Amino acid sequence: MNHEALPKEESKQLFEKIQTDLFAPLSKHYGFTAWIVVLATVLITAAMAYFIQLRDGLGVTAMRDIVSWGLYISTFVFFVAVSLVGMLISAVLGLLKIPGITPITRIAELIAIAFVMMAGAIIVFDMGRPDRLLNVFLHGRIQSPIVWDITVITTYIVISLLLLILPLIPDMAIMRNRFKDAPKWQVMIYKILSLGFAGLPEQKKIIYKSMRTLSILIIPVAFGIHTVTSWLFAMTLRVGWDSTIFGPYFVAGAFPAGVGAMAIALFVFRNSYNLKEYITEKHFDLVGKLLVLTSLLYLYFNLNEFLVPGYKMKTADGHHLEMLFVGKYALLFWFVQIFGLILPIVLLLFKKMRKPFPMLIIGVFVVIGAFLKRFIIVAPTLEHPFLPVQNVPEHFMVYWPNGFEWAITMGAISIALLILTILAKVIPIMPVWEIALEKGVREEELEEAYKNN
Amino acid sequence: MKHIKNTISLSVLLLMFATFVQAQAWEIPDGEKSKTNPLELNAANSEKGFEVYQKNCKSCHGDVGAANFMPLVPPPTDLGSAAFKTANTDGEIFYKMTTGKGAMPSFKAVLSDDERWAVIAYLRAGDKTDATVDKNAKLSIVANPDDKSISASITTKDATGKEVKLVGADIEISIKRIFGNLTIGKGKTNATGAFSVNLPEDLPGDSLGKATIIVVAKRFKQEEKIEIDWATPSKHHDLTAQASIWGTSANAPWWIMLLYIGIAGSVWVVIIYIVLQILKIARLAKKNV
């Protein structure tokens, strides 16, 4: 939405205003301390639980040798799913040149980075002997989906970081020049991260071209990360996992999860950062429509995933599906399908529902639904091994996460939110220079702000 | 059956490690205590009890009299120890096996009454056979490649100190396999004092035809081994030596290597290119100054 450049004086004022608005949250915003205290409390509880788990082993969790993947792994899948929003918003919408998305791209990128990092971390929390982590790398087998997953997650983290850093370079240059009086270390950081950017034509060209390349590259990698995550399950012969559409099913499921999280984040940043002028109702409308679109796609995959085996009811599949439809997991299953998928689709068809507050509520339901959905993908299958289980204690055969697992999982979620909070505190939440250009600030204005002096 | 029993003992063990089992004393009803073994204390019953013990009890209680039981809390007793045997009546032992306690499984549904009593016959017989083991008995084996036979005999000294071959002694001949010993013959020494079996024509040894034969004379607490090199050489098809999904990384199928290295490699080439580009931004800045 490149406006006609504004008259000189107006342009100057506008640029100043944009900077004031976007840099303001770096020094103060509402409820920051209270929020940090909440996260810290959860974290301390989690740390205590994790200490005991490390000391006494995974036996303190409710996982046993029959159900050996539980809440941690389902949370891992959830984290990976949410992180896909970075690719969806900043790459897909960006490349499609959807107008007006610039103000929300960095938020998407930050969510992606925070959650994909914790996805890696929660795998370590699921290890009884994390001190042997290195063995995964030393003795990993290239045939194992686990090794593929490590590879693709690392790659996705790196590309996401680069996609965060690149548009940050000009911002850092502006900040380097603007906050000369900040503490020395802070100025140092701006200096380093701005890489001496001075608005030279070659420098700008590199940034534009690299961003474009990465935006294209991240699409297959993001598909890869969630497809490979689904393969951790689909490469086995287990009921409920042994499905050829598991890759696309996961990818399709990731979009609503991420977009739901996006809706929540937009609402929070809009209010606590006082950015109503930048994150507008239009953005909520856009995110709402995106949520309908992606949810419809996911609904379609759900139909395939459940209707096809449900029609045939092969013995083992039948047990599994009964457990989901009318058995032990029925409540969770129908909650997820109705409140996390169908209702949001129906509601969001109405324009009124695509306003900020309704979007927040719907976003919360979609995210909770996505979280629970991952759980009923992981645990019920494990409760149905093919080999007969006999003469083992009852609690070996059924699974429900216990306090330790909830505490540690909540801890992981709060670390992700903490990463997000801190990043959003130290860097401007929107690419200042891109916003300025979009709003019609003159190039000279920016050149001046970049100048390395 | 054996599989199920193994599963039981294994899972009980796991349960032990997973939870703390409160140790409490055995409570044995008086009527149970005074029960006596309905089985005769003879070799056959003790033999049968030995088999049952090996399959069901050894995993936790170790070898009778050897005190090599599993380090559990509370510990499984060495059921051959004199202390245990004097402290418990047959009825008590029977009751304990039947009901179980803590990590000690109940064998009520797993073993028949007779099988359980047989274990007791074996435990009780233990002392007697110990005392009556013939110290002079010596087991010897002859392996004959011509007719592929293994022949075993037991010699001992008679009253005058002369060496004699025992007739009618129980012998078991087996061959060592990967997961245990495969019995190929079981019987008594004949009138000439020998017991022999022919190895089945197609019994595989290792790739060179080597195999270990084990001969046991249980009653005399004798066990001997002999190496032979005339078993049928096995054309062992090593599933991990070929390129396979389940093999080591070095044996990964070429198409997985190609896909993995191809995809990951090309993505990383682009990433490295971009990083170099970013560094160029800094270089350009320096040049400009």
XYZ file of C-alpha atoms in Angstrom:
742
model
C 0.000 0.000 0.000
C 2.626 2.479 -0.998
C 0.916 5.847 -0.761
C 2.012 8.766 -2.820
C 4.857 10.348 -0.930
C 3.647 13.102 1.356
C 4.707 16.711 1.280
C 7.996 17.278 3.022
C 6.811 18.832 6.254
C 3.974 16.394 6.736
C 6.276 13.492 6.031
C 8.696 14.657 8.683
C 5.982 14.915 11.302
C 4.504 11.548 10.396
C 7.858 9.826 10.632
C 8.482 11.381 14.005
C 5.072 10.230 15.199
C 5.595 6.682 13.965
C 8.898 6.483 15.770
C 7.462 7.878 18.977
C 4.562 5.434 18.873
C 6.553 2.355 18.052
C 9.517 3.016 20.291
C 7.377 4.016 23.266
C 6.652 0.456 24.486
C 10.393 -0.152 24.764
C 10.490 2.097 27.786
C 7.076 1.517 29.298
C 3.886 -0.369 28.768
C 0.935 -1.343 30.910
C 0.981 -4.384 33.123
C 4.502 -5.460 32.196
C 5.700 -6.145 35.734
C 2.512 -7.953 36.750
C 2.768 -10.151 33.667
C 6.402 -10.999 34.379
C 5.495 -11.896 37.963
C 2.784 -14.271 36.746
C 5.175 -15.958 34.324
C 7.904 -16.151 36.947
C 5.560 -17.823 39.436
C 4.592 -20.481 36.938
C 8.248 -20.904 36.040
C 9.351 -21.402 39.624
C 6.701 -24.080 40.151
C 7.774 -25.739 36.938
C 11.430 -25.563 37.916
C 10.702 -27.352 41.186
C 8.722 -30.039 39.382
C 11.488 -30.428 36.835
C 14.105 -30.697 39.540
C 12.225 -33.615 41.063
C 11.749 -35.188 37.646
C 15.481 -34.922 36.978
C 16.355 -36.334 40.374
C 13.871 -39.205 40.447
C 13.454 -39.860 36.743
C 10.483 -39.930 34.415
C 8.762 -42.328 36.801
C 7.339 -39.293 38.564
C 5.213 -38.591 35.503
C 2.140 -40.644 34.627
C 3.927 -42.086 31.584
C 4.740 -45.781 31.654
C 6.163 -48.116 29.073
C 2.878 -48.573 27.243
C 1.936 -44.917 27.002
C 5.402 -43.440 26.758
C 4.494 -40.272 24.902
C 2.139 -38.011 26.775
C 1.521 -34.392 27.481
C 5.096 -33.310 26.698
C 5.062 -34.708 23.190
C 1.570 -33.425 22.468
C 2.677 -29.989 23.662
C 5.697 -30.301 21.397
C 3.416 -30.867 18.422
C 1.268 -27.940 19.554
C 4.299 -25.629 19.772
C 5.473 -26.617 16.321
C 1.957 -26.021 15.012
C 1.712 -22.542 16.497
C 5.121 -21.589 15.169
C 3.990 -22.154 11.600
C 2.147 -18.842 11.744
C 5.447 -17.077 11.118
C 5.642 -18.620 7.698
C 1.947 -18.156 6.955
C 1.777 -14.466 7.762
C 5.129 -13.062 6.879
C 5.934 -15.278 3.917
C 2.712 -16.393 2.279
C 0.700 -13.225 2.823
C 3.801 -11.164 2.169
C 4.557 -12.806 -1.141
C 0.901 -12.577 -2.101
C 1.260 -8.849 -1.442
C -1.830 -8.780 0.762
C -2.208 -5.090 1.550
C -1.536 -3.765 5.028
C 0.020 -6.798 6.662
C 3.341 -5.116 7.497
C 2.303 -4.185 11.058
C 1.632 -7.795 11.981
C 4.521 -9.594 10.308
C 7.021 -9.156 13.110
C 4.514 -10.287 15.730
C 4.035 -13.472 13.716
C 7.786 -13.908 13.457
C 8.230 -13.465 17.216
C 5.521 -16.029 17.988
C 7.192 -18.428 15.583
C 10.608 -18.052 17.168
C 9.399 -18.271 20.766
C 7.347 -21.393 20.160
C 9.666 -23.280 17.870
C 12.506 -22.812 20.350
C 10.373 -24.219 23.130
C 9.332 -27.072 20.870
C 12.969 -28.082 20.847
C 13.243 -27.576 24.588
C 10.215 -29.606 25.596
C 11.686 -32.637 23.889
C 14.543 -32.326 26.339
C 12.034 -32.076 29.202
C 10.607 -35.371 27.972
C 13.975 -37.065 28.362
C 14.707 -39.080 31.458
C 18.411 -38.538 30.910
C 18.850 -35.159 29.245
C 22.567 -35.457 29.947
C 22.610 -37.981 27.103
C 21.148 -35.490 24.648
C 24.400 -35.365 22.735
C 23.967 -39.031 21.837
C 21.073 -38.102 19.593
C 23.544 -36.174 17.483
C 26.465 -38.557 17.858
C 24.544 -41.735 17.199
C 21.438 -40.486 15.434
C 20.459 -42.516 12.415
C 19.719 -40.741 9.198
C 16.842 -43.195 8.644
C 15.074 -41.994 11.766
C 12.325 -39.379 11.537
C 13.652 -38.052 14.840
C 16.879 -37.014 13.140
C 14.928 -35.436 10.282
C 12.858 -33.569 12.832
C 15.899 -32.209 14.628
C 17.330 -31.105 11.301
C 14.215 -29.365 10.086
C 13.476 -27.697 13.438
C 16.991 -26.307 13.612
C 16.676 -25.078 10.046
C 13.343 -23.450 10.752
C 14.717 -21.703 13.848
C 17.632 -20.334 11.831
C 15.492 -19.110 8.944
C 12.968 -17.544 11.327
C 15.763 -15.774 13.164
C 17.161 -14.483 9.892
C 13.699 -13.334 8.855
C 13.472 -11.506 12.155
C 16.942 -10.010 11.971
C 16.878 -8.833 8.355
C 14.055 -6.281 8.571
C 15.417 -5.356 11.968
C 18.674 -4.061 10.546
C 17.303 -0.717 9.301
C 15.301 -0.377 12.524
C 18.444 -0.881 14.534
C 20.181 1.742 12.436
C 17.384 4.190 13.230
C 17.560 3.306 16.917
C 21.335 3.548 16.964
C 21.030 7.135 15.765
C 17.995 8.033 17.812
C 18.965 6.648 21.222
C 22.503 7.974 21.423
C 21.990 8.764 25.107
C 20.858 5.268 26.081
C 23.101 3.167 28.341
C 26.370 2.242 26.687
C 25.629 -1.492 26.388
C 22.328 -0.737 24.725
C 23.940 1.500 22.157
C 26.526 -1.229 21.626
C 23.791 -3.750 20.840
C 22.102 -1.384 18.394
C 25.448 -0.773 16.752
C 26.217 -4.443 16.367
C 22.757 -5.464 15.171
C 22.521 -2.600 12.719
C 25.657 -3.965 11.040
C 26.655 -0.472 10.107
C 23.575 -0.088 7.945
C 23.562 3.394 6.514
C 20.869 3.156 3.891
C 23.299 2.637 1.019
C 21.507 1.430 -2.117
C 23.495 -1.828 -2.156
C 22.676 -2.444 1.467
C 18.990 -1.909 0.865
C 19.100 -4.141 -2.136
C 20.658 -6.929 -0.111
C 17.952 -6.608 2.525
C 15.102 -6.666 0.023
C 16.531 -9.537 -1.953
C 17.451 -11.618 1.077
C 14.046 -11.111 2.640
C 12.403 -12.236 -0.538
C 14.605 -15.303 -0.865
C 14.008 -16.279 2.740
C 10.270 -15.716 2.424
C 10.237 -18.233 -0.381
C 12.608 -20.624 1.340
C 10.693 -20.670 4.598
C 7.540 -21.997 2.944
C 8.842 -25.468 2.089
C 10.818 -25.559 5.330
C 7.715 -24.757 7.366
C 5.746 -27.407 5.504
C 8.706 -29.660 6.192
C 8.828 -29.007 9.906
C 5.244 -29.988 10.447
C 5.198 -32.777 7.927
C 8.239 -34.347 9.530
C 6.663 -33.852 12.962
C 3.656 -35.786 11.697
C 5.963 -38.472 10.375
C 7.221 -39.129 13.884
C 3.779 -40.688 14.198
C 2.868 -41.666 10.662
C 6.057 -43.667 10.053
C 4.806 -46.224 12.572
C 2.110 -48.832 12.063
C 0.029 -47.610 14.988
C -3.702 -47.169 14.836
C -4.660 -43.545 14.352
C -1.160 -42.577 13.209
C -0.661 -44.894 10.272
C -2.215 -42.482 7.811
C -1.009 -41.229 4.456
C -2.535 -37.799 4.924
C -0.886 -37.176 8.279
C 1.585 -34.640 6.856
C -0.979 -32.339 5.246
C -3.351 -33.028 8.144
C -0.780 -31.627 10.572
C 0.134 -28.706 8.357
C -3.530 -27.835 7.853
C -4.106 -28.120 11.606
C -1.161 -25.877 12.345
C -2.637 -22.892 10.549
C -5.744 -22.368 12.700
C -3.632 -22.936 15.832
C -1.145 -20.274 14.779
C -3.732 -17.845 13.497
C -5.692 -18.255 16.741
C -2.546 -17.431 18.699
C -2.011 -14.499 16.370
C -5.476 -13.140 17.179
C -4.685 -13.266 20.897
C -1.281 -11.648 20.431
C -2.696 -8.862 18.262
C -5.320 -8.090 20.870
C -2.781 -8.003 23.687
C -0.181 -5.898 21.869
C -2.791 -3.561 20.493
C -4.010 -2.732 23.965
C -0.978 -2.952 26.177
C 1.293 -1.260 23.635
C -1.362 1.268 22.724
C -1.079 0.596 19.020
C -4.706 0.951 17.973
C -3.701 3.140 15.079
C -1.412 0.500 13.660
C -3.158 -2.752 14.499
C -6.575 -1.830 13.234
C -9.920 -3.560 13.032
C -8.970 -4.348 9.460
C -6.223 -6.591 10.728
C -8.637 -8.464 12.966
C -10.956 -8.818 10.027
C -8.116 -10.198 7.941
C -6.959 -12.598 10.661
C -10.591 -13.656 11.190
C -11.027 -14.479 7.530
C -7.736 -16.295 7.534
C -8.939 -18.313 10.498
C -12.110 -19.321 8.650
C -10.186 -20.296 5.581
C -7.590 -22.357 7.427
C -10.190 -23.911 9.717
C -12.275 -24.985 6.745
C -9.219 -26.617 5.283
C -8.564 -28.354 8.562
C -12.188 -29.448 8.801
C -11.827 -31.033 5.410
C -8.773 -32.957 6.565
C -10.601 -34.002 9.709
C -13.400 -35.401 7.616
C -10.887 -37.492 5.704
C -8.974 -38.535 8.751
C -12.039 -39.778 10.624
C -14.665 -40.552 8.020
C -12.578 -42.882 5.910
C -11.467 -45.242 8.706
C -14.816 -44.673 10.449
C -16.678 -46.024 7.434
C -14.595 -49.195 7.372
C -14.077 -49.657 11.121
C -11.217 -52.140 10.728
C -10.901 -53.956 14.045
C -8.094 -51.962 15.596
C -9.109 -48.667 14.003
C -12.620 -49.325 15.237
C -11.518 -49.570 18.861
C -9.546 -46.398 18.501
C -12.376 -44.460 16.882
C -14.929 -45.681 19.400
C -12.692 -44.427 22.161
C -12.646 -41.011 20.508
C -16.267 -40.778 19.367
C -18.171 -42.271 22.259
C -15.603 -43.590 24.716
C -13.130 -42.218 27.170
C -11.979 -39.343 24.980
C -15.379 -38.400 23.597
C -15.734 -35.281 25.717
C -12.337 -33.966 24.643
C -12.856 -35.004 21.054
C -16.204 -33.290 20.599
C -15.116 -30.233 22.552
C -12.166 -29.855 20.202
C -14.204 -30.421 17.067
C -17.099 -28.198 18.053
C -15.570 -25.375 20.086
C -12.171 -25.408 18.452
C -13.237 -25.863 14.867
C -16.889 -25.794 13.835
C -18.204 -22.968 16.010
C -15.293 -20.654 15.180
C -15.929 -21.268 11.477
C -19.628 -20.506 11.802
C -19.173 -17.485 14.047
C -16.400 -15.937 12.022
C -18.596 -15.854 8.961
C -20.263 -12.862 10.599
C -18.456 -9.580 10.287
C -19.369 -8.646 13.856
C -17.371 -11.562 15.155
C -14.226 -10.432 13.388
C -13.868 -7.433 15.728
C -11.000 -7.352 18.245
C -12.749 -8.630 21.364
C -14.746 -11.479 19.805
C -11.580 -12.448 17.951
C -9.740 -12.677 21.257
C -12.335 -15.070 22.688
C -12.492 -17.170 19.539
C -8.696 -17.190 19.379
C -8.536 -18.530 22.923
C -10.950 -21.347 22.085
C -9.139 -22.237 18.905
C -5.797 -22.359 20.716
C -7.147 -24.456 23.594
C -8.816 -26.718 21.051
C -5.545 -27.039 19.147
C -3.707 -27.915 22.336
C -6.196 -30.609 23.327
C -6.372 -31.923 19.783
C -2.671 -32.703 19.874
C -3.217 -34.605 23.095
C -5.909 -36.817 21.584
C -3.680 -37.469 18.618
C -0.827 -38.682 20.802
C -2.163 -40.483 23.862
C -5.174 -42.610 22.781
C -3.173 -44.410 20.113
C -0.598 -45.495 22.654
C -3.307 -46.908 24.884
C -4.039 -49.344 22.051
C -0.888 -51.341 21.399
C -1.137 -54.183 18.924
C 0.638 -56.671 21.157
C -1.666 -57.878 23.888
C -1.010 -56.331 27.253
C -1.599 -58.698 30.121
C -0.941 -58.839 33.783
C 0.248 -55.286 34.146
C -1.132 -52.854 36.681
C -4.122 -50.868 35.529
C -2.282 -47.550 35.563
C 0.200 -48.825 32.974
C -2.546 -49.091 30.407
C -4.342 -45.805 30.761
C -2.844 -42.366 30.767
C -3.727 -39.020 32.144
C -0.983 -36.466 32.786
C -0.230 -35.850 36.443
C 0.742 -32.709 38.333
C 4.406 -32.878 37.405
C 3.608 -32.979 33.722
C 1.126 -30.143 33.917
C 3.540 -28.013 35.920
C 6.453 -28.604 33.566
C 4.276 -28.095 30.482
C 2.888 -24.856 31.847
C 6.491 -23.911 32.565
C 7.413 -24.524 28.937
C 4.481 -22.429 27.777
C 5.487 -19.621 30.069
C 9.083 -19.715 28.865
C 7.739 -19.342 25.323
C 5.618 -16.395 26.434
C 8.590 -14.968 28.291
C 10.782 -15.135 25.203
C 7.996 -13.434 23.288
C 7.536 -10.784 25.967
C 11.220 -9.987 26.245
C 11.812 -9.853 22.508
C 8.788 -7.608 22.126
C 10.212 -5.435 24.864
C 13.651 -4.889 23.408
C 12.856 -4.557 19.723
C 10.077 -2.565 18.117
C 7.092 -4.795 17.569
C 6.701 -3.603 14.001
C 9.290 -2.863 11.330
C 9.443 0.921 11.761
C 10.991 1.632 8.368
C 8.513 -0.535 6.478
C 5.593 1.075 8.290
C 6.999 4.509 7.536
C 7.375 3.733 3.839
C 3.910 2.236 3.718
C 2.375 5.299 5.304
C 4.036 7.533 2.798
C 7.074 8.901 4.604
C 9.569 10.161 2.070
C 12.676 8.112 1.306
C 14.957 11.048 2.140
C 13.524 11.097 5.603
C 14.573 7.518 6.161
C 17.952 8.015 4.487
C 18.573 10.760 6.982
C 17.583 8.514 9.889
C 19.854 5.702 8.697
C 22.922 7.824 8.254
C 25.852 6.420 10.122
C 27.284 9.381 11.978
C 2.699 -69.638 28.907
C 6.315 -68.878 29.535
C 5.912 -65.581 27.774
C 3.077 -64.562 30.043
C 5.043 -65.440 33.121
C 7.987 -63.420 31.938
C 5.685 -60.520 31.315
C 4.324 -60.810 34.822
C 7.685 -60.857 36.497
C 8.958 -58.042 34.345
C 6.032 -55.781 34.951
C 6.055 -56.518 38.650
C 9.679 -55.500 38.639
C 8.918 -52.272 36.863
C 6.172 -51.576 39.321
C 8.693 -52.114 42.079
C 10.985 -49.454 40.696
C 8.153 -47.103 39.929
C 6.456 -47.102 43.283
C 7.451 -47.638 46.821
C 6.098 -50.869 48.128
C 5.274 -50.781 51.751
C 6.846 -53.760 53.463
C 4.575 -55.557 55.859
C 4.870 -58.978 57.465
C 3.299 -62.070 55.912
C 0.016 -63.011 57.506
C -0.614 -66.666 57.223
C -3.796 -68.280 58.503
C -3.105 -71.132 60.975
C -4.973 -73.655 58.867
C -2.641 -72.941 55.950
C 0.517 -73.256 57.992
C -0.079 -76.844 58.952
C -0.716 -78.081 55.396
C 1.735 -80.652 54.218
C 3.049 -81.468 50.789
C 0.736 -84.025 49.137
C 3.497 -84.913 46.686
C 6.059 -87.548 47.468
C 9.570 -86.197 47.961
C 11.078 -88.137 45.096
C 13.408 -87.334 42.242
C 10.638 -86.966 39.698
C 8.738 -84.399 41.714
C 11.852 -82.497 42.598
C 12.844 -82.496 38.955
C 9.477 -81.115 37.991
C 9.746 -78.490 40.750
C 13.153 -77.524 39.432
C 11.702 -76.853 35.974
C 8.914 -74.738 37.451
C 11.389 -72.868 39.624
C 13.721 -72.095 36.721
C 10.906 -70.606 34.682
C 8.978 -68.744 37.347
C 11.099 -67.943 40.348
C 14.744 -67.775 39.316
C 14.418 -64.356 37.712
C 13.917 -62.833 41.164
C 15.050 -65.438 43.672
C 18.216 -66.489 41.843
C 19.725 -69.964 42.112
C 18.645 -71.976 45.081
C 21.282 -71.752 47.775
C 23.405 -69.254 45.886
C 21.909 -66.102 47.457
C 22.093 -64.331 44.097
C 18.559 -62.948 44.162
C 17.534 -59.600 42.639
C 18.351 -56.567 44.748
C 14.753 -55.605 45.467
C 13.312 -53.950 48.539
C 12.201 -55.988 50.480
C 14.570 -58.593 49.045
C 13.331 -61.912 47.666
C 14.697 -64.526 50.021
C 17.179 -67.170 48.892
C 14.695 -70.023 49.012
C 17.502 -72.554 49.425
C 18.920 -70.977 52.560
C 18.728 -73.091 55.702
C 17.296 -70.139 57.611
C 14.349 -69.881 55.262
C 13.720 -73.594 55.114
C 13.697 -74.108 58.872
C 11.587 -71.028 59.512
C 8.841 -72.048 57.073
C 6.558 -75.063 56.984
C 5.566 -76.467 53.605
C 2.143 -74.944 54.176
C 3.654 -71.510 54.723
C 5.766 -71.616 51.593
C 2.753 -72.826 49.623
C 0.600 -70.031 50.983
C 3.212 -67.372 50.205
C 3.567 -68.543 46.609
C -0.153 -68.699 46.227
C -1.021 -65.246 47.483
C 2.112 -63.207 46.855
C 2.866 -59.908 48.546
C 4.248 -56.604 47.265
C 6.611 -57.392 44.427
C 6.200 -61.122 45.024
C 3.555 -62.102 42.490
C 0.662 -64.391 43.255
C 1.041 -67.674 41.439
C -2.459 -68.822 42.177
C -3.638 -68.344 38.627
C -0.297 -69.041 36.981
C 0.771 -72.391 38.437
C -1.400 -75.385 39.289
C -1.491 -76.658 42.874
C 0.681 -79.574 41.810
C 3.227 -77.322 40.211
C 3.467 -75.216 43.338
C 3.848 -78.249 45.578
C 6.489 -79.555 43.190
C 8.534 -76.402 43.749
C 8.411 -77.135 47.459
C 9.449 -80.730 46.802
C 12.395 -79.320 44.880
C 13.328 -76.850 47.617
C 13.146 -79.563 50.286
C 14.988 -82.122 48.197
C 17.768 -79.630 47.665
C 19.468 -80.457 50.980
C 19.323 -84.198 50.451
C 20.771 -84.187 46.952
C 23.461 -81.813 48.145
C 24.527 -84.320 50.763
C 24.341 -87.290 48.467
C 26.128 -85.869 45.460
C 28.793 -88.264 44.395
C 32.027 -86.314 44.742
C 33.917 -88.712 42.520
C 31.524 -88.525 39.607
C 33.086 -87.204 36.439
C 31.310 -86.366 33.241
C 33.065 -86.878 29.936
C 32.042 -86.231 26.370
C 33.120 -87.639 23.079
C 32.179 -85.898 19.887
C 32.366 -88.024 16.763
C 32.376 -86.112 13.479
C 31.972 -89.268 11.359
C 28.436 -90.057 12.356
C 27.820 -86.625 13.857
C 27.194 -88.053 17.285
C 27.794 -86.841 20.795
C 28.279 -89.397 23.464
C 28.487 -88.739 27.194
C 29.290 -90.935 30.146
C 29.795 -90.595 33.882
C 32.580 -92.347 35.672
C 32.932 -92.725 39.392
C 34.902 -94.878 41.806
C 33.422 -97.974 43.309
C 34.036 -99.171 46.847
C 37.459 -100.520 45.910
C 38.504 -97.271 44.298
C 38.231 -98.673 40.792
C 36.847 -96.435 38.032
C 33.433 -97.535 36.829
C 30.969 -96.160 34.361
C 27.549 -95.420 35.769
C 24.551 -97.063 34.180
C 21.155 -95.377 34.129
C 22.407 -91.870 34.981
C 20.330 -88.962 33.670
C 22.032 -86.904 30.992
C 20.878 -83.967 28.964
C 22.660 -82.866 25.815
C 21.977 -79.502 24.293
C 23.447 -77.081 21.820
C 24.089 -73.434 22.558
C 21.886 -71.083 20.577
C 21.663 -67.292 20.675
C 19.054 -66.983 23.377
C 19.583 -70.175 25.334
C 20.327 -73.844 25.022
C 18.365 -76.091 22.709
C 17.972 -79.605 24.070
C 18.779 -82.243 21.462
C 18.657 -85.325 23.635
C 17.708 -86.361 27.119
C 17.999 -89.854 28.566
C 19.831 -92.367 30.726
C 23.218 -93.924 30.177
C 22.889 -97.420 28.686
C 24.397 -100.709 29.752
C 27.809 -99.662 28.471
C 27.543 -96.465 30.528
C 27.063 -94.106 27.584
C 24.284 -91.904 26.379
C 24.575 -90.663 22.855
C 22.610 -88.649 20.377
C 23.074 -87.875 16.706
C 22.997 -84.243 15.780
C 20.251 -83.554 13.268
C 21.759 -83.318 9.772
C 20.713 -79.729 9.254
C 21.456 -78.366 12.700
C 23.194 -75.080 11.972
C 26.353 -73.898 13.642
C 27.993 -70.573 12.930
C 29.173 -69.616 9.454
C 32.138 -71.977 9.860
C 30.043 -74.820 11.218
C 31.245 -74.312 14.774
C 28.906 -74.929 17.687
C 29.058 -75.501 21.424
C 27.558 -78.654 22.863
C 26.600 -78.646 26.514
C 26.125 -81.808 28.493
C 24.516 -81.725 31.899
C 24.166 -84.432 34.522
C 21.997 -82.600 36.960
C 21.952 -85.213 39.678
C 25.728 -85.117 39.845
C 25.976 -81.344 39.522
C 28.153 -81.807 36.479
C 28.225 -79.739 33.348
C 30.676 -79.992 30.483
C 31.049 -78.203 27.185
C 32.633 -79.234 23.959
C 33.277 -77.276 20.786
C 32.533 -78.968 17.506
C 33.289 -77.663 14.033
C 31.188 -80.010 12.006
C 27.726 -78.615 12.457
C 26.122 -77.419 9.247
C 27.619 -74.014 8.423
C 24.830 -71.489 8.562
C 24.260 -69.090 5.760
C 23.486 -66.394 8.226
C 21.567 -63.606 6.621
C 22.647 -60.606 8.674
C 19.749 -58.197 8.470
C 21.775 -55.316 9.844
C 24.667 -55.731 7.445
C 22.672 -54.668 4.411
C 21.378 -51.211 3.610
C 18.161 -50.936 5.551
C 15.776 -48.645 7.345
C 16.588 -50.335 10.638
C 20.372 -50.482 10.239
C 22.985 -48.061 11.472
C 23.534 -44.731 9.785
C 26.402 -46.245 7.840
C 23.937 -48.721 6.344
C 21.295 -46.200 5.413
C 19.635 -46.881 2.065
C 21.073 -44.644 -0.643
C 17.722 -43.042 -1.415
C 17.305 -41.820 2.174
C 20.837 -40.407 2.115
C 20.121 -38.726 -1.180
C 16.844 -37.209 -0.032
C 18.194 -36.099 3.333
C 21.447 -34.647 2.119
C 19.841 -33.243 -1.016
C 17.018 -31.440 0.760
C 18.814 -30.336 3.913
C 21.941 -29.490 1.927
C 20.236 -27.251 -0.582
C 18.312 -25.370 2.094
C 21.491 -24.778 4.043
C 23.377 -23.603 0.994
C 20.777 -20.856 0.631
C 20.937 -20.051 4.348
C 24.714 -19.730 4.232
C 24.438 -17.549 1.151
C 22.005 -15.250 2.955
C 24.244 -15.044 6.022
C 27.144 -14.059 3.795
C 24.931 -11.419 2.210
C 24.061 -10.029 5.615
C 27.712 -9.827 6.506
C 28.221 -7.959 3.250
C 25.972 -5.217 4.610
C 28.559 -4.618 7.308
C 31.408 -4.760 4.817
C 29.713 -2.214 2.586
C 29.312 0.074 5.570
C 33.043 -0.060 6.332
C 33.917 0.659 2.728
C 31.633 3.620 2.727
C 33.273 5.325 5.703
